[in-house]
Coordinates of C-alpha atoms in Angstrom, one line a residue:
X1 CA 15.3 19.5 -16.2
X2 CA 13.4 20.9 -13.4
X3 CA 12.7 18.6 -10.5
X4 CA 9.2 18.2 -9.8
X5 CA 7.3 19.3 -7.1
X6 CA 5.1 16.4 -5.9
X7 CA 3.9 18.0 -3.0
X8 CA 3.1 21.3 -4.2
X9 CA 0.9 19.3 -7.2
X10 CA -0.9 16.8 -4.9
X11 CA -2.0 20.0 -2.7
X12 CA -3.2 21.9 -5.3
X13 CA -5.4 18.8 -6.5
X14 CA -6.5 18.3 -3.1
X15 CA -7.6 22.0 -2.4
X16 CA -9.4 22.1 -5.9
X17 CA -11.7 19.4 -4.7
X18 CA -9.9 15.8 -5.7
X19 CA -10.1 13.2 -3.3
X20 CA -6.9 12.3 -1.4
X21 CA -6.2 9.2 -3.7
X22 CA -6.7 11.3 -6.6
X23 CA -4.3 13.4 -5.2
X24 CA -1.4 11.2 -4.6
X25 CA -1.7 9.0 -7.7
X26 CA -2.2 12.2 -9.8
X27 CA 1.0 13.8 -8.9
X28 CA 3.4 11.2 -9.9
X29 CA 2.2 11.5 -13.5
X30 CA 5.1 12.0 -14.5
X31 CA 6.5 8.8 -14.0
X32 CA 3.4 6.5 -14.5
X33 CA 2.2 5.6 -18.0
X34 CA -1.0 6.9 -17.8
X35 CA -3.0 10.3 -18.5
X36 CA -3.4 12.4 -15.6
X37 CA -7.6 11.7 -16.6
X38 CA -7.3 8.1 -16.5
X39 CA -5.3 8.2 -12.8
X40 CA -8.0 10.3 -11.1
X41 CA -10.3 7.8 -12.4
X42 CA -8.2 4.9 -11.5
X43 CA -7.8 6.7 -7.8
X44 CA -11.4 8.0 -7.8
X45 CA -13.0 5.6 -5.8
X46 CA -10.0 5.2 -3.3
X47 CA -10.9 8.3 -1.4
X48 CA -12.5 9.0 2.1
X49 CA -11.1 5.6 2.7
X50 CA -12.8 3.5 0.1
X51 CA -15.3 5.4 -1.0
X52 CA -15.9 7.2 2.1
X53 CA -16.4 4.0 4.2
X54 CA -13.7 5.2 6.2
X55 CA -11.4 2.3 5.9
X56 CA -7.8 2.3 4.8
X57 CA -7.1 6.1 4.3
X58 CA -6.9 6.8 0.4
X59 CA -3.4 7.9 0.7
X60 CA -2.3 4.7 1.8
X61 CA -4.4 2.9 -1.2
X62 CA -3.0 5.1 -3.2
X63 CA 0.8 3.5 -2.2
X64 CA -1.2 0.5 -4.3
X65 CA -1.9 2.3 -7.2
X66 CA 1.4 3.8 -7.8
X67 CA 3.6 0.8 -7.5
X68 CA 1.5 -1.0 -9.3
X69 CA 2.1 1.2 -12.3
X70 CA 5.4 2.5 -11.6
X71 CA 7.4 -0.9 -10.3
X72 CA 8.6 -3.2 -13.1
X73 CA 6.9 -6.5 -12.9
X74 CA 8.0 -10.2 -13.1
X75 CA 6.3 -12.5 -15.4
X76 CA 5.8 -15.0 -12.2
X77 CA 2.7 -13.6 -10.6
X78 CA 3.3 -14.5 -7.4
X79 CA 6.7 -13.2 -7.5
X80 CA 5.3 -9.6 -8.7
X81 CA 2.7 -9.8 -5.7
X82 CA 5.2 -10.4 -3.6
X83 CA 7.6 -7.6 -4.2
X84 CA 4.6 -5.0 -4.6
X85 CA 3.1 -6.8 -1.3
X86 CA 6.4 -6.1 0.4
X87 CA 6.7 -2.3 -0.6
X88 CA 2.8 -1.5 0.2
X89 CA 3.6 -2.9 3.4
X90 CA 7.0 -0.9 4.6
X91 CA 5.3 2.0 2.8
X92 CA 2.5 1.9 5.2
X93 CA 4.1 1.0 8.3
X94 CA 6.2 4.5 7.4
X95 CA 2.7 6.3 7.2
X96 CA 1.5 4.7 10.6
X97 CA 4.5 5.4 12.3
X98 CA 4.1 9.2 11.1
X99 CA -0.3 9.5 11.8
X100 CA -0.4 6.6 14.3
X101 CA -2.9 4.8 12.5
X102 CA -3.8 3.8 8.3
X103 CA -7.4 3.8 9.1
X104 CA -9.4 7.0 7.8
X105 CA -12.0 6.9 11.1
X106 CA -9.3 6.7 13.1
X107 CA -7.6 9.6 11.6
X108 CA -10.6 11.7 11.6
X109 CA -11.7 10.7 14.8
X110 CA -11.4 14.7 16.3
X111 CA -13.0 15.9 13.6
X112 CA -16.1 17.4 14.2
X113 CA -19.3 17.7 12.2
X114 CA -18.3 14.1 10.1
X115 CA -20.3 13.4 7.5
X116 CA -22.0 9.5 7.1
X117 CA -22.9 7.9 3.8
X118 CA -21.7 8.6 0.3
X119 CA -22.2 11.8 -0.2
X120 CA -19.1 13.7 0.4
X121 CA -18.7 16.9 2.3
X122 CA -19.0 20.6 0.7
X123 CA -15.2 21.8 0.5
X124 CA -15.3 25.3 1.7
X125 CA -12.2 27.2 4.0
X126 CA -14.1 25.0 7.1
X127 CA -13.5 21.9 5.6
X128 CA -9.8 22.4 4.8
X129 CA -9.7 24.0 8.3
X130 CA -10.6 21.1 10.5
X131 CA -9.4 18.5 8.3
X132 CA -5.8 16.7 8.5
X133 CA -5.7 15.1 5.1
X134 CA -4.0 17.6 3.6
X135 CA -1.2 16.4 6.2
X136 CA -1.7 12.9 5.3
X137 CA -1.5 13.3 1.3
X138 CA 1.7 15.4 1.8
X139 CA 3.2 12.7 4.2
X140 CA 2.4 9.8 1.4
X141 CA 3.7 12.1 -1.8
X142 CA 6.5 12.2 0.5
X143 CA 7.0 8.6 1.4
X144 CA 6.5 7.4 -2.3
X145 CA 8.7 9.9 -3.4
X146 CA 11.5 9.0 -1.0
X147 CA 10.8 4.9 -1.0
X148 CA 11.3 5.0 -5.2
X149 CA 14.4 7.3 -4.8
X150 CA 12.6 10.4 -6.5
X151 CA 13.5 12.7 -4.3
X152 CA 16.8 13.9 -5.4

């Protein structure tokens, strides 16, 4: 079998116009047990760092969403929390120690001509120009990929 190319997926998702969330989740469809329609609506309101109030970055969310339906999970709730708890947080740390932050103003704060409220911006060749989230939904594909060992 063919390995999969995460990366190559989530960028082509981003670039024709889903969010960044939608983006990460979607890719690992292969190994979730959902319909790549019901993860981009699952991940749909992750983006532009929760629904564009520019909070946690949507690839970082998207870390949540993942594990969630990817890990196996322990019929003690707290113990299940605990594990997932414990991977969204090294997964995170690995993403701020890449971008320097896991806070979508912070990561856009050079970009020029930001859009307020929820409307989101027109994607045309500018957007994708002056934008680094393309950067930061490769880095998390990556991450994920490499933290649940499907990189090989």
């Amino acid at each position: 079998m063919d390995k999969i190319d995460r990366k190559k997926k989530a960028y082509e998702l981003f670039k024709s116009g889903y969010n960044c969330a939608q983006s990460v989740v979607a890719a690992f469809e292969d190994v979730l047990k959902l319909d790549r329609e019901t993860l981009l609506n699952v991940a749909i309101g992750f983006g532009g760092g929760f629904g564009r109030t520019r909070n946690l970055c949507g690839t970082v969310s998207a870390f949540a969403i993942v594990l969630g339906l990817y890990l196996p999970h322990s019929e003690d709730p707290m113990e299940s929390k605990a594990q997932i708890y414990k991977h969204i947080q090294e997964l995170s740390e690995e993403f701020k120690a890449r971008n320097g932050s896991d806070n979508c103003a912070a990561l856009l704060q050079n970009v020029k001509n930001l859009t307020e409220g929820y409307q989101p911006q027109v994607r045309d060749e500018e957007y994708y120009k002056v934008r680094p989230c393309v950067k930061f939904v490769l880095d998390s594909v990556e991450i994920l990929e490499k933290h649940l060992g499907l990189d090989k």
